PDB file of C-alpha atoms in Angstrom:
ATOM      1  CA  MET F 140      -5.294   4.903 -21.370  1.00  0.00           C
ATOM      2  CA  THR F 141      -6.448   8.375 -20.479  1.00  0.00           C
ATOM      3  CA  ARG F 142      -7.392  10.153 -17.322  1.00  0.00           C
ATOM      4  CA  SER F 143      -9.902  12.962 -16.926  1.00  0.00           C
ATOM      5  CA  GLY F 144      -7.758  15.008 -14.536  1.00  0.00           C
ATOM      6  CA  ARG F 145      -9.460  14.680 -11.162  1.00  0.00           C
ATOM      7  CA  ARG F 146      -6.255  15.948  -9.554  1.00  0.00           C
ATOM      8  CA  ALA F 147      -7.388  19.526 -10.131  1.00  0.00           C
ATOM      9  CA  ARG F 148      -9.557  19.287  -7.016  1.00  0.00           C
ATOM     10  CA  ILE F 149      -6.738  18.331  -4.626  1.00  0.00           C
ATOM     11  CA  PRO F 150      -6.401  21.193  -2.106  1.00  0.00           C
ATOM     12  CA  SER F 151      -2.672  20.685  -1.804  1.00  0.00           C
ATOM     13  CA  ALA F 152      -0.514  18.142  -3.540  1.00  0.00           C
ATOM     14  CA  GLY F 153       3.175  17.812  -3.861  1.00  0.00           C
ATOM     15  CA  LEU F 154       6.068  15.553  -3.240  1.00  0.00           C
ATOM     16  CA  ILE F 155       8.131  16.563  -0.255  1.00  0.00           C
ATOM     17  CA  VAL F 156      11.154  14.364  -0.590  1.00  0.00           C
ATOM     18  CA  ALA F 157      13.066  14.185   2.631  1.00  0.00           C
ATOM     19  CA  ALA F 158      15.149  11.130   2.089  1.00  0.00           C
ATOM     20  CA  VAL F 159      18.472   9.572   1.334  1.00  0.00           C
ATOM     21  CA  ALA F 160      18.525   8.628  -2.359  1.00  0.00           C
ATOM     22  CA  SER F 161      20.743   5.656  -1.665  1.00  0.00           C
ATOM     23  CA  VAL F 162      21.612   4.028   1.623  1.00  0.00           C
ATOM     24  CA  LEU F 163      23.942   1.306   0.532  1.00  0.00           C
ATOM     25  CA  VAL F 164      26.225   3.327  -1.911  1.00  0.00           C
ATOM     26  CA  GLY F 165      -8.614   5.128  14.658  1.00  0.00           C
ATOM     27  CA  ALA F 166     -11.110   3.921  16.101  1.00  0.00           C
ATOM     28  CA  GLY F 167     -14.537   4.144  14.481  1.00  0.00           C
ATOM     29  CA  ILE F 168     -14.108   1.409  11.937  1.00  0.00           C
ATOM     30  CA  VAL F 169     -17.246   0.332  10.123  1.00  0.00           C
ATOM     31  CA  LEU F 170     -16.637  -3.021   8.470  1.00  0.00           C
ATOM     32  CA  ALA F 171     -18.250  -3.847   5.210  1.00  0.00           C
ATOM     33  CA  VAL F 172     -20.384  -6.205   3.179  1.00  0.00           C
ATOM     34  CA  THR F 173     -22.002  -8.433   5.830  1.00  0.00           C
ATOM     35  CA  ALA F 174     -20.179  -7.243   8.957  1.00  0.00           C
ATOM     36  CA  SER F 175     -21.930  -4.990  11.445  1.00  0.00           C
ATOM     37  CA  ASP F 176     -20.039  -5.047  14.743  1.00  0.00           C
ATOM     38  CA  ASP F 177     -16.627  -3.716  15.714  1.00  0.00           C
ATOM     39  CA  HIS F 178     -14.835  -7.057  15.545  1.00  0.00           C
ATOM     40  CA  PRO F 179     -16.658  -9.341  13.105  1.00  0.00           C
ATOM     41  CA  PRO F 180     -15.513 -12.868  12.415  1.00  0.00           C
ATOM     42  CA  ALA F 181     -13.018 -13.090   9.578  1.00  0.00           C
ATOM     43  CA  ARG F 182     -14.348 -14.324   6.261  1.00  0.00           C
ATOM     44  CA  THR F 183     -12.811 -15.616   3.066  1.00  0.00           C
ATOM     45  CA  GLY F 184     -15.292 -14.003   0.726  1.00  0.00           C
ATOM     46  CA  GLY F 185     -18.480 -12.038   0.485  1.00  0.00           C
ATOM     47  CA  VAL F 186     -21.131 -10.747  -1.857  1.00  0.00           C
ATOM     48  CA  ALA F 187     -19.573  -8.444  -4.445  1.00  0.00           C
ATOM     49  CA  THR F 188     -21.561  -5.273  -5.069  1.00  0.00           C
ATOM     50  CA  PRO F 189     -21.463  -2.631  -7.822  1.00  0.00           C
ATOM     51  CA  ILE F 190     -19.120   0.297  -7.337  1.00  0.00           C
ATOM     52  CA  GLU F 191     -20.469   3.791  -6.790  1.00  0.00           C
ATOM     53  CA  PRO F 192     -18.687   7.173  -6.987  1.00  0.00           C
ATOM     54  CA  LEU F 193     -16.646   8.384  -4.055  1.00  0.00           C
ATOM     55  CA  PRO F 194     -17.802  11.608  -2.379  1.00  0.00           C
ATOM     56  CA  PRO F 195     -16.795  14.472  -4.696  1.00  0.00           C
ATOM     57  CA  GLU F 196     -14.644  16.077  -2.000  1.00  0.00           C
ATOM     58  CA  ALA F 197     -12.634  12.875  -1.398  1.00  0.00           C
ATOM     59  CA  LEU F 198      -9.059  12.433  -2.553  1.00  0.00           C
ATOM     60  CA  ALA F 199      -9.026   9.196  -4.578  1.00  0.00           C
ATOM     61  CA  VAL F 200      -5.972   6.970  -4.099  1.00  0.00           C
ATOM     62  CA  VAL F 201      -5.532   3.506  -5.623  1.00  0.00           C
ATOM     63  CA  ALA F 202      -3.017   0.979  -4.259  1.00  0.00           C
ATOM     64  CA  ALA F 203      -1.744  -2.530  -4.998  1.00  0.00           C
ATOM     65  CA  GLY F 204       1.511  -4.436  -5.039  1.00  0.00           C
ATOM     66  CA  ASP F 205       2.892  -7.566  -6.715  1.00  0.00           C
ATOM     67  CA  ILE F 206       1.996  -6.199 -10.095  1.00  0.00           C
ATOM     68  CA  CYS F 207       3.682  -7.140 -13.384  1.00  0.00           C
ATOM     69  CA  LEU F 208       5.130 -10.413 -14.577  1.00  0.00           C
ATOM     70  CA  PRO F 209       7.457 -10.165 -17.619  1.00  0.00           C
ATOM     71  CA  GLN F 210       4.379 -10.371 -19.865  1.00  0.00           C
ATOM     72  CA  PRO F 211       2.364  -7.093 -19.913  1.00  0.00           C
ATOM     73  CA  GLY F 212      -0.895  -9.029 -20.057  1.00  0.00           C
ATOM     74  CA  SER F 213      -0.410 -10.105 -16.447  1.00  0.00           C
ATOM     75  CA  CYS F 214      -1.136  -6.627 -15.104  1.00  0.00           C
ATOM     76  CA  ARG F 215      -3.253  -5.175 -17.902  1.00  0.00           C
ATOM     77  CA  ARG F 216      -6.545  -5.966 -16.172  1.00  0.00           C
ATOM     78  CA  THR F 217      -5.647  -4.042 -13.035  1.00  0.00           C
ATOM     79  CA  ALA F 218      -4.278  -1.186 -15.160  1.00  0.00           C
ATOM     80  CA  THR F 219      -7.589  -1.044 -17.015  1.00  0.00           C
ATOM     81  CA  LEU F 220      -9.398  -1.055 -13.677  1.00  0.00           C
ATOM     82  CA  ILE F 221      -7.313   1.876 -12.421  1.00  0.00           C
ATOM     83  CA  ASP F 222      -7.987   3.785 -15.622  1.00  0.00           C
ATOM     84  CA  GLY F 223     -11.724   3.438 -15.009  1.00  0.00           C
ATOM     85  CA  LEU F 224     -11.421   4.517 -11.374  1.00  0.00           C
ATOM     86  CA  ASP F 225      -9.576   7.690 -12.473  1.00  0.00           C
ATOM     87  CA  PRO F 226      -7.612   8.238  -9.248  1.00  0.00           C
ATOM     88  CA  ASP F 227      -5.720  11.282  -8.049  1.00  0.00           C
ATOM     89  CA  ALA F 228      -2.749   9.129  -7.024  1.00  0.00           C
ATOM     90  CA  VAL F 229      -1.507   5.545  -7.409  1.00  0.00           C
ATOM     91  CA  LEU F 230       0.562   3.718  -4.790  1.00  0.00           C
ATOM     92  CA  ALA F 231       2.709   0.849  -6.131  1.00  0.00           C
ATOM     93  CA  LEU F 232       3.363  -1.332  -3.074  1.00  0.00           C
ATOM     94  CA  GLY F 233       6.472  -3.198  -4.189  1.00  0.00           C
ATOM     95  CA  ASP F 234       7.327  -6.196  -6.362  1.00  0.00           C
ATOM     96  CA  ASN F 235       5.989  -3.901  -9.014  1.00  0.00           C
ATOM     97  CA  GLN F 236       7.976  -5.717 -11.692  1.00  0.00           C
ATOM     98  CA  TYR F 237       9.022  -9.381 -11.691  1.00  0.00           C
ATOM     99  CA  PRO F 238      11.324 -11.176 -11.596  1.00  0.00           C
ATOM    100  CA  ASP F 239      14.135  -8.743 -10.756  1.00  0.00           C
ATOM    101  CA  GLY F 240      12.841  -5.216 -11.300  1.00  0.00           C
ATOM    102  CA  THR F 241      15.498  -4.365 -13.874  1.00  0.00           C
ATOM    103  CA  ILE F 242      15.038  -1.204 -15.897  1.00  0.00           C
ATOM    104  CA  ASP F 243      14.444  -3.246 -19.065  1.00  0.00           C
ATOM    105  CA  GLN F 244      11.799  -5.365 -17.323  1.00  0.00           C
ATOM    106  CA  TYR F 245      10.103  -2.233 -16.012  1.00  0.00           C
ATOM    107  CA  ARG F 246      10.018  -0.605 -19.439  1.00  0.00           C
ATOM    108  CA  SER F 247       8.676  -3.650 -21.273  1.00  0.00           C
ATOM    109  CA  SER F 248       5.898  -4.753 -18.889  1.00  0.00           C
ATOM    110  CA  TYR F 249       5.095  -2.257 -16.122  1.00  0.00           C
ATOM    111  CA  GLY F 250       5.708   0.633 -18.494  1.00  0.00           C
ATOM    112  CA  ALA F 251       3.222  -0.751 -21.019  1.00  0.00           C
ATOM    113  CA  THR F 252       0.436  -0.952 -18.434  1.00  0.00           C
ATOM    114  CA  TRP F 253       0.726   0.803 -15.073  1.00  0.00           C
ATOM    115  CA  GLY F 254       3.239   3.149 -16.665  1.00  0.00           C
ATOM    116  CA  ALA F 255       0.268   5.138 -17.979  1.00  0.00           C
ATOM    117  CA  PHE F 256      -0.074   6.527 -14.440  1.00  0.00           C
ATOM    118  CA  LEU F 257       3.605   7.244 -13.864  1.00  0.00           C
ATOM    119  CA  ASP F 258       3.107  10.968 -13.258  1.00  0.00           C
ATOM    120  CA  ILE F 259       0.758  10.287 -10.337  1.00  0.00           C
ATOM    121  CA  THR F 260       2.472   7.146  -8.995  1.00  0.00           C
ATOM    122  CA  TYR F 261       4.218   6.952  -5.621  1.00  0.00           C
ATOM    123  CA  PRO F 262       6.108   3.630  -5.462  1.00  0.00           C
ATOM    124  CA  VAL F 263       8.116   1.587  -2.993  1.00  0.00           C
ATOM    125  CA  ALA F 264      10.527  -1.227  -3.766  1.00  0.00           C
ATOM    126  CA  GLY F 265       9.826  -4.860  -2.900  1.00  0.00           C
ATOM    127  CA  ASN F 266      12.162  -7.792  -2.397  1.00  0.00           C
ATOM    128  CA  HIS F 267      12.099  -8.568  -6.120  1.00  0.00           C
ATOM    129  CA  GLU F 268      13.396  -5.083  -6.941  1.00  0.00           C
ATOM    130  CA  TRP F 269      16.272  -5.827  -4.575  1.00  0.00           C
ATOM    131  CA  ASN F 270      17.221  -8.847  -6.717  1.00  0.00           C
ATOM    132  CA  THR F 271      18.949  -6.150  -8.788  1.00  0.00           C
ATOM    133  CA  GLU F 272      21.882  -4.598  -6.948  1.00  0.00           C
ATOM    134  CA  ASP F 273      20.788  -1.564  -4.897  1.00  0.00           C
ATOM    135  CA  ALA F 274      17.292  -1.922  -6.486  1.00  0.00           C
ATOM    136  CA  LYS F 275      18.735   0.145  -9.315  1.00  0.00           C
ATOM    137  CA  GLY F 276      15.946  -0.651 -11.783  1.00  0.00           C
ATOM    138  CA  TYR F 277      13.416   0.796  -9.325  1.00  0.00           C
ATOM    139  CA  LEU F 278      15.553   3.897  -8.748  1.00  0.00           C
ATOM    140  CA  ASP F 279      16.097   4.490 -12.460  1.00  0.00           C
ATOM    141  CA  TYR F 280      12.510   3.879 -13.560  1.00  0.00           C
ATOM    142  CA  PHE F 281      10.675   5.892 -10.927  1.00  0.00           C
ATOM    143  CA  GLY F 282      13.310   8.409  -9.927  1.00  0.00           C
ATOM    144  CA  ARG F 283      12.232   7.986  -6.297  1.00  0.00           C
ATOM    145  CA  PRO F 284      14.435   7.156  -3.300  1.00  0.00           C
ATOM    146  CA  TYR F 285      13.969   4.105  -1.110  1.00  0.00           C
ATOM    147  CA  TRP F 286      11.933   6.091   1.414  1.00  0.00           C
ATOM    148  CA  TYR F 287      10.336   9.515   1.276  1.00  0.00           C
ATOM    149  CA  THR F 288       7.352  11.523   2.466  1.00  0.00           C
ATOM    150  CA  PHE F 289       4.756  13.590   0.652  1.00  0.00           C
ATOM    151  CA  VAL F 290       1.433  15.322   1.205  1.00  0.00           C
ATOM    152  CA  LEU F 291      -1.787  14.840  -0.740  1.00  0.00           C
ATOM    153  CA  GLY F 292      -4.782  16.877   0.363  1.00  0.00           C
ATOM    154  CA  ASP F 293      -5.109  16.693   4.146  1.00  0.00           C
ATOM    155  CA  TRP F 294      -3.047  13.505   4.401  1.00  0.00           C
ATOM    156  CA  ARG F 295       0.643  12.826   4.883  1.00  0.00           C
ATOM    157  CA  PHE F 296       2.135   9.694   3.349  1.00  0.00           C
ATOM    158  CA  TYR F 297       5.286   7.830   4.317  1.00  0.00           C
ATOM    159  CA  ALA F 298       6.729   5.576   1.604  1.00  0.00           C
ATOM    160  CA  LEU F 299       9.092   3.092   3.280  1.00  0.00           C
ATOM    161  CA  ASP F 300      11.248   0.104   2.370  1.00  0.00           C
ATOM    162  CA  GLY F 301      10.609  -3.202   4.139  1.00  0.00           C
ATOM    163  CA  THR F 302      13.468  -5.231   2.636  1.00  0.00           C
ATOM    164  CA  CYS F 303      15.426  -4.632   5.812  1.00  0.00           C
ATOM    165  CA  ASP F 304      18.272  -7.063   5.136  1.00  0.00           C
ATOM    166  CA  GLU F 305      19.219  -5.093   2.010  1.00  0.00           C
ATOM    167  CA  ASN F 306      18.416  -1.439   2.718  1.00  0.00           C
ATOM    168  CA  GLY F 307      20.529  -0.818   5.805  1.00  0.00           C
ATOM    169  CA  GLY F 308      18.003  -2.097   8.353  1.00  0.00           C
ATOM    170  CA  CYS F 309      14.678  -1.070   9.880  1.00  0.00           C
ATOM    171  CA  ALA F 310      15.570  -1.024  13.585  1.00  0.00           C
ATOM    172  CA  VAL F 311      16.599   1.648  16.068  1.00  0.00           C
ATOM    173  CA  GLY F 312      19.852   3.239  14.931  1.00  0.00           C
ATOM    174  CA  ASP F 313      19.415   2.227  11.281  1.00  0.00           C
ATOM    175  CA  PRO F 314      19.146   5.025   8.696  1.00  0.00           C
ATOM    176  CA  GLN F 315      15.506   4.477   7.742  1.00  0.00           C
ATOM    177  CA  TYR F 316      14.313   4.196  11.351  1.00  0.00           C
ATOM    178  CA  GLU F 317      16.126   7.356  12.401  1.00  0.00           C
ATOM    179  CA  TRP F 318      14.829   9.235   9.346  1.00  0.00           C
ATOM    180  CA  LEU F 319      11.239   8.176  10.052  1.00  0.00           C
ATOM    181  CA  ALA F 320      11.534   9.019  13.754  1.00  0.00           C
ATOM    182  CA  ALA F 321      12.747  12.540  12.897  1.00  0.00           C
ATOM    183  CA  GLN F 322      10.030  13.033  10.290  1.00  0.00           C
ATOM    184  CA  LEU F 323       7.261  11.915  12.646  1.00  0.00           C
ATOM    185  CA  GLU F 324       8.576  14.084  15.471  1.00  0.00           C
ATOM    186  CA  GLN F 325       8.396  17.254  13.409  1.00  0.00           C
ATOM    187  CA  ARG F 326       5.176  16.588  11.547  1.00  0.00           C
ATOM    188  CA  SER F 327       2.023  18.653  12.040  1.00  0.00           C
ATOM    189  CA  ASP F 328      -0.328  16.482   9.970  1.00  0.00           C
ATOM    190  CA  ARG F 329      -3.186  14.689  11.689  1.00  0.00           C
ATOM    191  CA  CYS F 330      -3.985  12.010   9.096  1.00  0.00           C
ATOM    192  CA  ILE F 331      -1.279   9.500   8.141  1.00  0.00           C
ATOM    193  CA  VAL F 332      -0.890   6.671   5.619  1.00  0.00           C
ATOM    194  CA  ALA F 333       2.310   4.599   5.541  1.00  0.00           C
ATOM    195  CA  PHE F 334       3.096   1.980   2.923  1.00  0.00           C
ATOM    196  CA  TRP F 335       5.825  -0.542   2.200  1.00  0.00           C
ATOM    197  CA  HIS F 336       6.019  -4.042   0.776  1.00  0.00           C
ATOM    198  CA  GLN F 337       6.349  -6.642   3.559  1.00  0.00           C
ATOM    199  CA  PRO F 338       3.391  -6.693   6.011  1.00  0.00           C
ATOM    200  CA  ARG F 339       4.029  -6.550   9.718  1.00  0.00           C
ATOM    201  CA  PHE F 340       0.973  -8.775  10.236  1.00  0.00           C
ATOM    202  CA  SER F 341      -0.298 -11.386   7.803  1.00  0.00           C
ATOM    203  CA  SER F 342      -2.311 -14.591   7.832  1.00  0.00           C
ATOM    204  CA  GLY F 343      -0.600 -15.636   4.617  1.00  0.00           C
ATOM    205  CA  SER F 344       1.032 -19.041   4.407  1.00  0.00           C
ATOM    206  CA  GLU F 345       3.797 -18.000   1.992  1.00  0.00           C
ATOM    207  CA  HIS F 346       5.488 -15.223   4.003  1.00  0.00           C
ATOM    208  CA  GLY F 347       3.323 -14.403   7.020  1.00  0.00           C
ATOM    209  CA  SER F 348       4.062 -11.631   9.504  1.00  0.00           C
ATOM    210  CA  ASP F 349       7.404  -9.831   9.210  1.00  0.00           C
ATOM    211  CA  GLU F 350       9.095  -9.094  12.513  1.00  0.00           C
ATOM    212  CA  ALA F 351      11.839  -7.081  10.790  1.00  0.00           C
ATOM    213  CA  VAL F 352       9.510  -4.097  10.275  1.00  0.00           C
ATOM    214  CA  ALA F 353       8.097  -4.174  13.815  1.00  0.00           C
ATOM    215  CA  GLU F 354       9.937  -1.085  15.008  1.00  0.00           C
ATOM    216  CA  LEU F 355       8.699   0.957  12.054  1.00  0.00           C
ATOM    217  CA  TRP F 356       5.141  -0.031  13.032  1.00  0.00           C
ATOM    218  CA  THR F 357       5.779   1.032  16.634  1.00  0.00           C
ATOM    219  CA  LEU F 358       6.994   4.472  15.519  1.00  0.00           C
ATOM    220  CA  LEU F 359       3.917   4.936  13.344  1.00  0.00           C
ATOM    221  CA  GLU F 360       1.540   3.763  16.054  1.00  0.00           C
ATOM    222  CA  HIS F 361       2.975   6.231  18.573  1.00  0.00           C
ATOM    223  CA  ALA F 362       2.515   8.992  15.981  1.00  0.00           C
ATOM    224  CA  GLY F 363      -1.170   8.101  15.565  1.00  0.00           C
ATOM    225  CA  ALA F 364      -0.947   6.663  12.042  1.00  0.00           C
ATOM    226  CA  ASP F 365      -4.268   5.595  10.577  1.00  0.00           C
ATOM    227  CA  LEU F 366      -3.487   3.187   7.732  1.00  0.00           C
ATOM    228  CA  VAL F 367      -0.610   0.910   6.743  1.00  0.00           C
ATOM    229  CA  LEU F 368      -0.694  -0.617   3.256  1.00  0.00           C
ATOM    230  CA  ASN F 369       1.437  -3.582   2.147  1.00  0.00           C
ATOM    231  CA  GLY F 370       1.778  -6.256  -0.525  1.00  0.00           C
ATOM    232  CA  HIS F 371       4.090  -9.325  -0.587  1.00  0.00           C
ATOM    233  CA  GLU F 372       1.341 -11.893   0.030  1.00  0.00           C
ATOM    234  CA  HIS F 373      -0.549 -12.366  -3.256  1.00  0.00           C
ATOM    235  CA  HIS F 374      -4.035 -11.835  -1.872  1.00  0.00           C
ATOM    236  CA  TYR F 375      -6.125  -9.262   0.008  1.00  0.00           C
ATOM    237  CA  GLU F 376      -6.385  -9.086   3.784  1.00  0.00           C
ATOM    238  CA  ARG F 377      -7.789  -6.340   5.998  1.00  0.00           C
ATOM    239  CA  PHE F 378      -7.295  -6.127   9.754  1.00  0.00           C
ATOM    240  CA  VAL F 379      -9.169  -4.404  12.545  1.00  0.00           C
ATOM    241  CA  PRO F 380      -7.200  -1.636  14.314  1.00  0.00           C
ATOM    242  CA  GLN F 381      -4.326  -3.256  16.180  1.00  0.00           C
ATOM    243  CA  ASP F 382      -1.322  -2.251  18.223  1.00  0.00           C
ATOM    244  CA  ALA F 383       2.327  -3.216  17.868  1.00  0.00           C
ATOM    245  CA  THR F 384       1.703  -6.548  19.616  1.00  0.00           C
ATOM    246  CA  GLY F 385      -1.017  -7.529  17.144  1.00  0.00           C
ATOM    247  CA  SER F 386      -3.804  -7.039  19.696  1.00  0.00           C
ATOM    248  CA  PRO F 387      -7.058  -5.228  18.846  1.00  0.00           C
ATOM    249  CA  SER F 388      -6.840  -1.596  19.901  1.00  0.00           C
ATOM    250  CA  PRO F 389      -9.262   1.306  19.278  1.00  0.00           C
ATOM    251  CA  GLY F 390      -6.241   3.573  18.858  1.00  0.00           C
ATOM    252  CA  GLY F 391      -4.301   1.147  16.689  1.00  0.00           C
ATOM    253  CA  ILE F 392      -3.524   1.089  12.990  1.00  0.00           C
ATOM    254  CA  VAL F 393      -5.651  -0.515  10.276  1.00  0.00           C
ATOM    255  CA  GLU F 394      -3.393  -2.632   8.059  1.00  0.00           C
ATOM    256  CA  ILE F 395      -4.510  -3.670   4.576  1.00  0.00           C
ATOM    257  CA  VAL F 396      -2.478  -6.154   2.530  1.00  0.00           C
ATOM    258  CA  VAL F 397      -3.071  -5.742  -1.215  1.00  0.00           C
ATOM    259  CA  GLY F 398      -0.703  -8.030  -3.090  1.00  0.00           C
ATOM    260  CA  THR F 399      -3.248  -8.341  -5.874  1.00  0.00           C
ATOM    261  CA  GLY F 400      -1.918  -6.101  -8.646  1.00  0.00           C
ATOM    262  CA  GLY F 401      -1.474  -8.712 -11.345  1.00  0.00           C
ATOM    263  CA  ASN F 402       0.681 -11.664 -10.281  1.00  0.00           C
ATOM    264  CA  THR F 403      -1.707 -14.552 -10.830  1.00  0.00           C
ATOM    265  CA  HIS F 404       0.230 -16.896  -8.524  1.00  0.00           C
ATOM    266  CA  VAL F 405      -2.178 -16.459  -5.601  1.00  0.00           C
ATOM    267  CA  TYR F 406      -0.847 -17.357  -2.159  1.00  0.00           C
ATOM    268  CA  PRO F 407      -3.232 -19.261   0.134  1.00  0.00           C
ATOM    269  CA  PHE F 408      -4.047 -18.242   3.684  1.00  0.00           C
ATOM    270  CA  GLY F 409      -2.979 -20.128   6.754  1.00  0.00           C
ATOM    271  CA  ASP F 410      -4.698 -19.907  10.119  1.00  0.00           C
ATOM    272  CA  PRO F 411      -6.148 -16.387  10.401  1.00  0.00           C
ATOM    273  CA  LEU F 412      -4.661 -14.005  12.925  1.00  0.00           C
ATOM    274  CA  PRO F 413      -7.129 -12.885  15.617  1.00  0.00           C
ATOM    275  CA  THR F 414      -7.276  -9.377  14.156  1.00  0.00           C
ATOM    276  CA  SER F 415      -7.893 -10.487  10.560  1.00  0.00           C
ATOM    277  CA  ALA F 416     -11.279  -9.210   9.413  1.00  0.00           C
ATOM    278  CA  VAL F 417     -11.438  -9.991   5.687  1.00  0.00           C
ATOM    279  CA  ARG F 418      -9.460 -12.351   3.455  1.00  0.00           C
ATOM    280  CA  LEU F 419      -9.915 -12.580  -0.313  1.00  0.00           C
ATOM    281  CA  GLU F 420      -8.066 -14.451  -3.054  1.00  0.00           C
ATOM    282  CA  GLU F 421      -8.871 -12.202  -6.015  1.00  0.00           C
ATOM    283  CA  LEU F 422      -6.980  -9.777  -8.240  1.00  0.00           C
ATOM    284  CA  GLY F 423      -7.910  -6.134  -7.880  1.00  0.00           C
ATOM    285  CA  VAL F 424      -6.936  -2.835  -6.285  1.00  0.00           C
ATOM    286  CA  LEU F 425      -7.638  -0.974  -3.087  1.00  0.00           C
ATOM    287  CA  GLU F 426      -9.408   2.348  -3.610  1.00  0.00           C
ATOM    288  CA  LEU F 427      -9.196   4.901  -0.809  1.00  0.00           C
ATOM    289  CA  GLY F 428     -11.355   7.964  -0.470  1.00  0.00           C
ATOM    290  CA  LEU F 429      -9.481  10.315   1.856  1.00  0.00           C
ATOM    291  CA  LEU F 430     -11.428  13.132   3.493  1.00  0.00           C
ATOM    292  CA  GLU F 431     -10.390  15.890   5.872  1.00  0.00           C
ATOM    293  CA  ASP F 432     -10.882  13.797   9.002  1.00  0.00           C
ATOM    294  CA  SER F 433     -11.876  10.333   7.805  1.00  0.00           C
ATOM    295  CA  TRP F 434     -11.244   7.646   5.213  1.00  0.00           C
ATOM    296  CA  LEU F 435     -13.182   5.193   3.077  1.00  0.00           C
ATOM    297  CA  ALA F 436     -11.689   2.004   1.657  1.00  0.00           C
ATOM    298  CA  ARG F 437     -12.964  -0.573  -0.777  1.00  0.00           C
ATOM    299  CA  PHE F 438     -11.393  -3.496  -2.563  1.00  0.00           C
ATOM    300  CA  VAL F 439     -12.396  -3.444  -6.224  1.00  0.00           C
ATOM    301  CA  GLU F 440     -11.998  -6.685  -8.133  1.00  0.00           C
ATOM    302  CA  THR F 441     -10.970  -6.684 -11.799  1.00  0.00           C
ATOM    303  CA  SER F 442     -14.637  -7.345 -12.597  1.00  0.00           C
ATOM    304  CA  GLY F 443     -15.332  -3.813 -11.350  1.00  0.00           C
ATOM    305  CA  GLU F 444     -17.314  -5.017  -8.333  1.00  0.00           C
ATOM    306  CA  VAL F 445     -16.579  -4.157  -4.714  1.00  0.00           C
ATOM    307  CA  ALA F 446     -15.716  -7.153  -2.504  1.00  0.00           C
ATOM    308  CA  ASP F 447     -14.900  -5.309   0.737  1.00  0.00           C
ATOM    309  CA  ARG F 448     -15.613  -1.930   2.305  1.00  0.00           C
ATOM    310  CA  ALA F 449     -14.419  -0.156   5.416  1.00  0.00           C
ATOM    311  CA  ARG F 450     -14.213   3.326   6.887  1.00  0.00           C
ATOM    312  CA  GLY F 451     -12.633   5.094   9.800  1.00  0.00           C
ATOM    313  CA  ASP F 452     -11.711   8.428  11.346  1.00  0.00           C
ATOM    314  CA  CYS F 453      -8.279  10.003  11.508  1.00  0.00           C
TER     315      CYS F 453
END
């Protein structure tokens, strides 16, 4: 796989790691495809349409979680898709390598596919990485801490860890919460993306909504965060802007669950949450086009067609 080097047009890019390497040792959403109002009825599918280039000034970011089974073929299709999209950055949303995220598993499967984008990848650990003590395979393969922050273009990103029963906790007084609170208090960035593995809100029948990360969501909402990206449920779900209670809110956060990176064991949906806008059971990746004061999002299936689109201001 090769990339044509779109990163040259990023106004400012760099990892600003402000983290502990080891803890244990808006409004204006335009919904896509057939939707036309602010709060359309949720759907389970739609008409896929051909993909078109992002605006040339947009920062291109691709994201997905639940990626590689022990066999590299499981995630080769999404890796090929990413190669064709030629992003500036890749977000690996956890459970990047099954079953336990050991360093050997990472090297043999993830490394043979998504590893082609390692130099532009910003990962988080999922619960499967934590099957290995201290998520050591994740730490060794990526060389990233459990949580950290970085800037790409006009956007600040917060990479977090949602496996709260293993990482020291996600509530007030816990290391990650206090770190995030301090980071958000001193930030000057207007546009914010946060990502971790377990979704705060989910219509999925396998895991559903995770109360353990609720206080992280509340911190981000108070800071005016725009997007939260998650995996964990092996499907795609996009929500309308919502607040910490899960109620629609013009000033809330848009959450997108993208557990579609390669694990072919698709999880079905249960009863949809009131704020669920789109639900799809397909493999693919989320492509974001991040502009100075707005964002574009589209879910690209492995066929190369777009199954969902959205946009918003930051």
